[in-house]
């Protein structure tokens, strides 16, 4: 555990001024602080602390118009340009079901919020940034040239906090919310029986919770008729095949507080170092291939026939990103997606530990 004394707000601001081109997340890591602490240090200097009242935020964002929504984890960044519409609020779960911006939100995780103005030459870039209790980013909203500045300022004023101190209370790293059971004592027959009786992909998490298994533990155990291990370069191959065939896919990137979904075709695939990027008009994805530990193809039964996902896990067993063929409730899986997923290069599965 890092025992360094954390820098004071004025030291954080000085470091920011001395490293203007370094990403906030990277500079925060260099300073031994969270990204939320980096942003909070600038309260009163282009930053306004706002209350993370998710339901008020979501209902107020529609009037702001076109924006860029950003959700990330340690290994993937998912950016969508669109409008926050078809909002369904809730204290435990909230959703945005717009044509471009499609989110699953867990409001209780959202602990800190800020409205950020950043001057770059003659341009002022504005964003709303939200973090969990450990200071990790859960979701950001970046204004675009077409955004309504009036609606944005009205929303910031409505959410403005009475506390504008340049510090923020941060908890330690949050415990992993993924169940980890003992594979050695898990009942494989029970897992396979419950898996075989799934009728909806959304029942999967409940099954894992009942069996006290993590997602990765379950896919490693269940058997190759339901889950099989792919070569780590399978995702790159999938991107290129999907782009060449104009195949619409679904791409899920999430963290504890938010899951963001792209549904549609992908076109422009660019590799840069360890990153593979999708650079389309309304969808950008940045994926760190060097964080990939395992890639699984996973088959789940539903009432509409089985559906197949590609799931990438990091070395700690956390899922980085998930892909499906685009489909709607009540529809069968796309044949071209299923063919692609079933014909990506496989490698022998590890035995369950």
CSV table of C-alpha atoms in Angstrom, one decimal:
chain,number,residue,atom,x,y,z
A,1,UNK,CA,0.0,0.0,0.0
A,2,UNK,CA,1.3,3.5,-0.9
A,3,UNK,CA,2.3,5.3,2.3
A,4,UNK,CA,3.4,8.5,0.6
A,5,UNK,CA,2.0,11.8,1.9
A,6,UNK,CA,-0.6,13.0,-0.5
A,7,UNK,CA,0.2,16.4,-2.1
A,8,UNK,CA,-1.8,19.4,-1.0
A,9,UNK,CA,-4.3,21.0,-3.5
A,10,UNK,CA,-1.8,23.8,-4.5
A,11,UNK,CA,0.8,21.1,-5.2
A,12,UNK,CA,-1.7,19.2,-7.4
A,13,UNK,CA,-2.5,22.4,-9.3
A,14,UNK,CA,1.2,23.2,-9.8
A,15,UNK,CA,1.8,19.6,-11.1
A,16,UNK,CA,-1.1,20.0,-13.5
A,17,UNK,CA,0.2,23.4,-14.7
A,18,UNK,CA,3.7,21.9,-15.2
A,19,UNK,CA,2.3,18.8,-17.1
A,20,UNK,CA,-0.5,20.3,-19.3
A,21,UNK,CA,-0.4,17.5,-21.9
A,22,UNK,CA,-0.5,14.6,-19.4
A,23,UNK,CA,-3.9,12.9,-19.0
A,24,UNK,CA,-5.5,13.6,-15.6
A,25,UNK,CA,-5.7,9.9,-14.8
A,26,UNK,CA,-2.1,9.3,-15.5
A,27,UNK,CA,-0.9,12.4,-13.6
A,28,UNK,CA,-3.0,11.4,-10.6
A,29,UNK,CA,-1.4,8.0,-10.6
A,30,UNK,CA,2.1,9.6,-10.7
A,31,UNK,CA,1.2,11.8,-7.7
A,32,UNK,CA,-0.3,8.9,-5.8
A,33,UNK,CA,-3.8,10.3,-5.7
A,34,UNK,CA,-7.1,9.4,-7.3
A,35,UNK,CA,-8.5,11.2,-10.3
A,36,UNK,CA,-11.3,12.6,-8.2
A,37,UNK,CA,-8.7,14.3,-5.9
A,38,UNK,CA,-6.9,15.7,-9.0
A,39,UNK,CA,-10.2,17.3,-10.2
A,40,UNK,CA,-11.3,18.5,-6.7
A,41,UNK,CA,-8.0,20.4,-6.2
A,42,UNK,CA,-9.2,22.8,-8.9
A,43,UNK,CA,-12.5,23.7,-7.2
A,44,UNK,CA,-12.8,27.5,-7.6
A,45,UNK,CA,-10.4,27.4,-10.6
A,46,UNK,CA,-12.5,26.1,-13.5
A,47,UNK,CA,-14.1,23.4,-11.4
A,48,UNK,CA,-17.5,23.4,-9.5
A,49,UNK,CA,-18.3,20.5,-7.2
A,50,UNK,CA,-21.8,19.2,-8.0
A,51,UNK,CA,-24.0,16.7,-6.2
A,52,UNK,CA,-24.0,13.2,-7.8
A,53,UNK,CA,-27.8,13.1,-7.9
A,54,UNK,CA,-28.1,10.7,-10.8
A,55,UNK,CA,-31.8,10.9,-11.4
A,56,UNK,CA,-31.8,14.8,-11.5
A,57,UNK,CA,-28.7,14.6,-13.8
A,58,UNK,CA,-30.2,12.2,-16.3
A,59,UNK,CA,-33.5,14.1,-16.6
A,60,UNK,CA,-31.6,17.4,-16.9
A,61,UNK,CA,-29.2,16.2,-19.6
A,62,UNK,CA,-31.8,15.7,-22.3
A,63,UNK,CA,-32.2,19.5,-22.7
A,64,UNK,CA,-28.4,19.8,-23.2
A,65,UNK,CA,-28.7,18.0,-26.5
A,66,UNK,CA,-25.8,16.4,-28.3
A,67,UNK,CA,-22.9,15.4,-26.0
A,68,UNK,CA,-20.3,12.7,-25.8
A,69,UNK,CA,-20.8,10.1,-23.1
A,70,UNK,CA,-17.7,8.4,-21.7
A,71,UNK,CA,-17.5,5.3,-19.6
A,72,UNK,CA,-14.2,3.4,-18.9
A,73,UNK,CA,-12.4,0.9,-16.8
A,74,UNK,CA,-8.7,0.3,-16.4
A,75,UNK,CA,-8.4,-1.3,-19.8
A,76,UNK,CA,-11.1,0.1,-22.1
A,77,UNK,CA,-12.6,3.5,-22.9
A,78,UNK,CA,-16.1,3.7,-24.5
A,79,UNK,CA,-17.2,7.0,-26.1
A,80,UNK,CA,-20.6,7.7,-27.7
A,81,UNK,CA,-21.9,10.8,-29.2
A,82,UNK,CA,-25.7,11.4,-28.9
A,83,UNK,CA,-28.5,12.6,-26.7
A,84,UNK,CA,-29.6,11.4,-23.3
A,85,UNK,CA,-33.1,10.4,-24.0
A,86,UNK,CA,-35.5,7.6,-23.0
A,87,UNK,CA,-34.4,7.9,-19.4
A,88,UNK,CA,-35.8,5.6,-16.8
A,89,UNK,CA,-34.8,6.8,-13.3
A,90,UNK,CA,-34.3,4.7,-10.2
A,91,UNK,CA,-32.5,4.7,-6.9
A,92,UNK,CA,-30.9,1.2,-7.4
A,93,UNK,CA,-30.8,1.1,-11.2
A,94,UNK,CA,-31.3,3.8,-13.8
A,95,UNK,CA,-31.1,3.4,-17.6
A,96,UNK,CA,-30.7,5.6,-20.7
A,97,UNK,CA,-32.1,3.9,-23.8
A,98,UNK,CA,-31.4,6.4,-26.5
A,99,UNK,CA,-30.5,5.5,-30.0
A,100,UNK,CA,-26.8,6.3,-29.5
A,101,UNK,CA,-26.4,6.7,-25.7
A,102,UNK,CA,-27.4,3.4,-24.0
A,103,UNK,CA,-26.4,3.2,-20.3
A,104,UNK,CA,-27.1,1.0,-17.3
A,105,UNK,CA,-26.4,3.0,-14.2
A,106,UNK,CA,-26.0,2.1,-10.5
A,107,UNK,CA,-26.5,5.4,-8.7
A,108,UNK,CA,-25.4,4.3,-5.2
A,109,UNK,CA,-21.9,3.9,-6.6
A,110,UNK,CA,-21.7,7.6,-7.7
A,111,UNK,CA,-20.1,9.4,-4.8
A,112,UNK,CA,-18.5,12.6,-6.2
A,113,UNK,CA,-19.3,15.0,-9.0
A,114,UNK,CA,-17.7,18.0,-10.7
A,115,UNK,CA,-18.5,20.4,-13.5
A,116,UNK,CA,-15.2,21.1,-15.3
A,117,UNK,CA,-14.2,23.9,-17.6
A,118,UNK,CA,-10.8,23.6,-19.3
A,119,UNK,CA,-9.4,26.3,-21.6
A,120,UNK,CA,-7.4,25.2,-24.6
A,121,UNK,CA,-6.3,28.2,-26.6
A,122,UNK,CA,-9.5,30.1,-27.5
A,123,UNK,CA,-11.7,27.1,-26.8
A,124,UNK,CA,-13.4,26.2,-23.4
A,125,UNK,CA,-14.0,22.5,-23.0
A,126,UNK,CA,-16.8,21.6,-20.6
A,127,UNK,CA,-17.6,18.3,-18.9
A,128,UNK,CA,-19.5,16.7,-16.1
A,129,UNK,CA,-17.3,14.1,-14.3
A,130,UNK,CA,-18.5,11.5,-11.7
A,131,UNK,CA,-16.4,9.3,-9.4
A,132,UNK,CA,-17.0,6.5,-6.9
A,133,UNK,CA,-16.0,6.6,-3.2
A,134,UNK,CA,-12.4,5.5,-4.1
A,135,UNK,CA,-12.1,8.4,-6.6
A,136,UNK,CA,-12.3,6.2,-9.7
A,137,UNK,CA,-14.2,7.6,-12.7
A,138,UNK,CA,-17.6,6.1,-13.3
A,139,UNK,CA,-18.9,8.3,-16.0
A,140,UNK,CA,-18.2,11.6,-17.8
A,141,UNK,CA,-20.3,13.8,-20.1
A,142,UNK,CA,-18.4,16.1,-22.5
A,143,UNK,CA,-20.2,19.0,-24.2
A,144,UNK,CA,-20.0,19.2,-28.0
A,145,UNK,CA,-20.4,22.3,-30.3
A,146,UNK,CA,-24.1,21.5,-30.8
A,147,UNK,CA,-24.7,21.3,-27.0
A,148,UNK,CA,-27.0,23.8,-25.3
A,149,UNK,CA,-24.7,25.9,-23.0
A,150,UNK,CA,-27.8,27.4,-21.4
A,151,UNK,CA,-29.2,24.0,-20.4
A,152,UNK,CA,-25.8,22.9,-19.2
A,153,UNK,CA,-25.3,25.9,-17.0
A,154,UNK,CA,-28.8,25.6,-15.6
A,155,UNK,CA,-28.2,21.9,-14.8
A,156,UNK,CA,-24.8,22.7,-13.1
A,157,UNK,CA,-26.5,25.4,-11.0
A,158,UNK,CA,-29.3,23.0,-9.9
A,159,UNK,CA,-26.7,20.4,-8.9
A,160,UNK,CA,-24.1,22.7,-7.3
A,161,UNK,CA,-22.9,21.6,-3.9
A,162,UNK,CA,-22.5,23.9,-0.9
A,163,UNK,CA,-19.1,22.3,-0.4
A,164,UNK,CA,-16.5,23.8,-2.8
A,165,UNK,CA,-13.4,22.8,-0.8
A,166,UNK,CA,-10.5,21.7,-3.0
A,167,UNK,CA,-10.2,18.3,-1.3
A,168,UNK,CA,-12.4,15.2,-1.3
A,169,UNK,CA,-12.8,12.4,1.1
A,170,UNK,CA,-11.6,9.2,-0.5
A,171,UNK,CA,-12.1,5.6,0.8
A,172,UNK,CA,-9.6,2.9,0.1
A,173,UNK,CA,-9.9,0.7,-2.9
A,174,UNK,CA,-13.5,-0.6,-3.1
A,175,UNK,CA,-13.9,-4.4,-2.5
A,176,UNK,CA,-14.5,-6.4,-5.7
A,177,UNK,CA,-18.2,-6.8,-6.2
A,178,UNK,CA,-17.7,-10.0,-8.2
A,179,UNK,CA,-18.5,-13.1,-6.2
A,180,UNK,CA,-15.5,-15.5,-5.7
A,181,UNK,CA,-16.4,-19.0,-4.6
A,182,UNK,CA,-14.3,-22.1,-4.3
A,183,UNK,CA,-14.1,-23.8,-7.7
A,184,UNK,CA,-12.8,-27.0,-6.0
A,185,UNK,CA,-16.0,-27.3,-4.0
A,186,UNK,CA,-18.4,-26.0,-6.6
A,187,UNK,CA,-20.9,-28.5,-8.0
A,188,UNK,CA,-20.3,-28.8,-11.7
A,189,UNK,CA,-23.5,-30.7,-12.4
A,190,UNK,CA,-25.5,-28.0,-10.6
A,191,UNK,CA,-23.8,-25.2,-12.6
A,192,UNK,CA,-24.5,-27.0,-15.9
A,193,UNK,CA,-28.1,-27.7,-15.0
A,194,UNK,CA,-28.8,-24.1,-14.0
A,195,UNK,CA,-26.9,-22.8,-17.1
A,196,UNK,CA,-28.9,-25.1,-19.4
A,197,UNK,CA,-32.2,-23.8,-18.0
A,198,UNK,CA,-31.5,-20.1,-18.6
A,199,UNK,CA,-34.2,-18.4,-20.6
A,200,UNK,CA,-32.7,-14.8,-20.6
A,201,UNK,CA,-29.1,-13.5,-20.5
A,202,UNK,CA,-30.1,-11.3,-17.5
A,203,UNK,CA,-30.6,-14.4,-15.4
A,204,UNK,CA,-26.9,-15.1,-15.6
A,205,UNK,CA,-25.8,-12.8,-12.7
A,206,UNK,CA,-28.4,-14.3,-10.4
A,207,UNK,CA,-27.2,-17.8,-11.2
A,208,UNK,CA,-23.6,-16.8,-10.3
A,209,UNK,CA,-24.8,-15.2,-7.1
A,210,UNK,CA,-26.7,-18.3,-6.1
A,211,UNK,CA,-23.7,-20.6,-6.8
A,212,UNK,CA,-21.2,-18.1,-5.3
A,213,UNK,CA,-19.0,-18.1,-8.4
A,214,UNK,CA,-17.4,-15.3,-10.3
A,215,UNK,CA,-18.2,-15.0,-14.0
A,216,UNK,CA,-14.8,-16.2,-15.0
A,217,UNK,CA,-14.9,-19.1,-12.6
A,218,UNK,CA,-18.2,-20.2,-14.2
A,219,UNK,CA,-16.9,-20.0,-17.8
A,220,UNK,CA,-13.8,-21.9,-16.9
A,221,UNK,CA,-15.8,-24.7,-15.2
A,222,UNK,CA,-18.9,-25.2,-17.3
A,223,UNK,CA,-17.5,-27.0,-20.3
A,224,UNK,CA,-16.7,-26.3,-23.9
A,225,UNK,CA,-20.3,-26.7,-25.2
A,226,UNK,CA,-21.1,-23.5,-23.3
A,227,UNK,CA,-17.7,-21.7,-23.1
A,228,UNK,CA,-14.5,-22.0,-24.9
A,229,UNK,CA,-11.1,-20.2,-24.8
A,230,UNK,CA,-10.0,-18.2,-27.7
A,231,UNK,CA,-6.6,-16.9,-28.9
A,232,UNK,CA,-5.9,-13.5,-27.4
A,233,UNK,CA,-5.9,-12.0,-30.9
A,234,UNK,CA,-9.5,-13.1,-31.5
A,235,UNK,CA,-10.9,-9.7,-30.6
A,236,UNK,CA,-8.8,-8.0,-33.2
A,237,UNK,CA,-9.9,-10.6,-35.8
A,238,UNK,CA,-13.5,-10.1,-34.8
A,239,UNK,CA,-13.2,-6.3,-35.2
A,240,UNK,CA,-11.9,-6.6,-38.7
A,241,UNK,CA,-14.4,-9.3,-39.8
A,242,UNK,CA,-17.3,-7.3,-38.4
A,243,UNK,CA,-16.1,-4.1,-40.1
A,244,UNK,CA,-15.5,-5.8,-43.5
A,245,UNK,CA,-18.9,-7.5,-43.3
A,246,UNK,CA,-20.7,-4.4,-42.0
A,247,UNK,CA,-22.0,-6.6,-39.2
A,248,UNK,CA,-23.8,-4.7,-36.4
A,249,UNK,CA,-22.4,-5.7,-33.0
A,250,UNK,CA,-23.1,-4.8,-29.4
A,251,UNK,CA,-20.1,-3.6,-27.3
A,252,UNK,CA,-20.3,-3.3,-23.5
A,253,UNK,CA,-17.8,-1.5,-21.3
A,254,UNK,CA,-18.4,-0.9,-17.7
A,255,UNK,CA,-17.2,-0.3,-14.2
A,256,UNK,CA,-18.9,-0.5,-10.8
A,257,UNK,CA,-21.2,2.5,-11.4
A,258,UNK,CA,-22.0,2.4,-15.1
A,259,UNK,CA,-22.2,0.2,-18.2
A,260,UNK,CA,-22.1,1.8,-21.6
A,261,UNK,CA,-23.3,0.0,-24.8
A,262,UNK,CA,-22.7,0.5,-28.5
A,263,UNK,CA,-25.2,-1.2,-30.8
A,264,UNK,CA,-24.5,-1.0,-34.5
A,265,UNK,CA,-21.8,-1.5,-37.2
A,266,UNK,CA,-18.1,-0.6,-36.7
A,267,UNK,CA,-16.0,0.8,-39.6
A,268,UNK,CA,-12.6,2.3,-38.8
A,269,UNK,CA,-10.3,0.0,-36.9
A,270,UNK,CA,-6.9,1.4,-36.0
A,271,UNK,CA,-4.1,-0.1,-33.9
A,272,UNK,CA,-1.6,2.1,-32.1
A,273,UNK,CA,1.0,0.4,-29.9
A,274,UNK,CA,-0.8,-1.8,-27.4
A,275,UNK,CA,-4.2,-0.1,-28.1
A,276,UNK,CA,-6.7,-1.2,-30.7
A,277,UNK,CA,-9.2,1.6,-31.5
A,278,UNK,CA,-12.5,2.0,-33.2
A,279,UNK,CA,-12.7,5.6,-34.6
A,280,UNK,CA,-16.2,6.0,-36.1
A,281,UNK,CA,-18.4,9.1,-36.4
A,282,UNK,CA,-20.4,8.6,-33.2
A,283,UNK,CA,-18.5,5.8,-31.5
A,284,UNK,CA,-14.9,5.6,-30.3
A,285,UNK,CA,-13.5,2.6,-28.4
A,286,UNK,CA,-10.0,2.3,-27.0
A,287,UNK,CA,-8.9,-1.1,-25.8
A,288,UNK,CA,-5.6,-2.1,-24.2
A,289,UNK,CA,-4.6,-5.4,-25.7
A,290,UNK,CA,-1.7,-5.8,-23.3
A,291,UNK,CA,-4.2,-6.1,-20.5
A,292,UNK,CA,-5.9,-9.1,-22.1
A,293,UNK,CA,-5.3,-12.3,-20.1
A,294,UNK,CA,-8.1,-14.5,-21.5
A,295,UNK,CA,-10.7,-14.3,-24.3
A,296,UNK,CA,-13.8,-16.5,-24.0
A,297,UNK,CA,-16.6,-17.3,-26.3
A,298,UNK,CA,-19.7,-17.9,-24.1
A,299,UNK,CA,-23.0,-19.5,-25.2
A,300,UNK,CA,-26.1,-18.8,-23.1
A,301,UNK,CA,-29.5,-20.4,-23.7
A,302,UNK,CA,-32.5,-18.0,-24.0
A,303,UNK,CA,-36.1,-18.5,-24.9
A,304,UNK,CA,-35.2,-17.2,-28.4
A,305,UNK,CA,-32.3,-19.7,-28.8
A,306,UNK,CA,-28.8,-19.5,-27.5
A,307,UNK,CA,-26.8,-16.3,-27.8
A,308,UNK,CA,-23.0,-16.1,-28.1
A,309,UNK,CA,-20.8,-13.4,-26.4
A,310,UNK,CA,-17.1,-12.6,-26.6
A,311,UNK,CA,-15.7,-11.8,-23.2
A,312,UNK,CA,-12.2,-10.4,-22.4
A,313,UNK,CA,-10.8,-10.8,-18.9
A,314,UNK,CA,-7.7,-9.3,-17.3
A,315,UNK,CA,-5.1,-11.1,-15.2
A,316,UNK,CA,-7.3,-10.6,-12.0
A,317,UNK,CA,-10.3,-12.3,-13.7
A,318,UNK,CA,-12.3,-9.0,-14.1
A,319,UNK,CA,-14.2,-8.6,-17.4
A,320,UNK,CA,-12.8,-5.8,-19.5
A,321,UNK,CA,-15.3,-5.8,-22.3
A,322,UNK,CA,-18.1,-7.9,-23.8
A,323,UNK,CA,-19.4,-8.3,-27.3
A,324,UNK,CA,-22.6,-9.7,-28.8
A,325,UNK,CA,-24.2,-9.6,-32.3
A,326,UNK,CA,-26.8,-6.9,-32.3
A,327,UNK,CA,-30.2,-8.2,-31.5
A,328,UNK,CA,-33.4,-7.1,-29.8
A,329,UNK,CA,-35.4,-8.9,-27.2
A,330,UNK,CA,-37.5,-11.6,-28.9
A,331,UNK,CA,-35.1,-12.0,-31.8
A,332,UNK,CA,-32.8,-15.0,-32.6
A,333,UNK,CA,-29.1,-14.4,-32.7
A,334,UNK,CA,-27.7,-13.2,-36.0
A,335,UNK,CA,-26.3,-16.1,-38.0
A,336,UNK,CA,-23.3,-14.2,-39.3
A,337,UNK,CA,-22.3,-13.2,-35.7
A,338,UNK,CA,-22.7,-16.8,-34.5
A,339,UNK,CA,-20.6,-18.1,-37.4
A,340,UNK,CA,-17.9,-15.6,-36.7
A,341,UNK,CA,-17.8,-16.3,-32.9
A,342,UNK,CA,-17.7,-20.0,-33.4
A,343,UNK,CA,-14.9,-19.9,-36.0
A,344,UNK,CA,-12.4,-17.6,-34.2
A,345,UNK,CA,-9.1,-19.3,-33.3
A,346,UNK,CA,-9.5,-21.5,-30.2
A,347,UNK,CA,-6.8,-22.6,-27.8
A,348,UNK,CA,-7.1,-25.5,-25.3
A,349,UNK,CA,-9.1,-24.6,-22.2
A,350,UNK,CA,-7.4,-24.6,-18.8
A,351,UNK,CA,-8.6,-27.0,-16.3
A,352,UNK,CA,-10.6,-25.5,-13.5
A,353,UNK,CA,-8.4,-24.6,-10.6
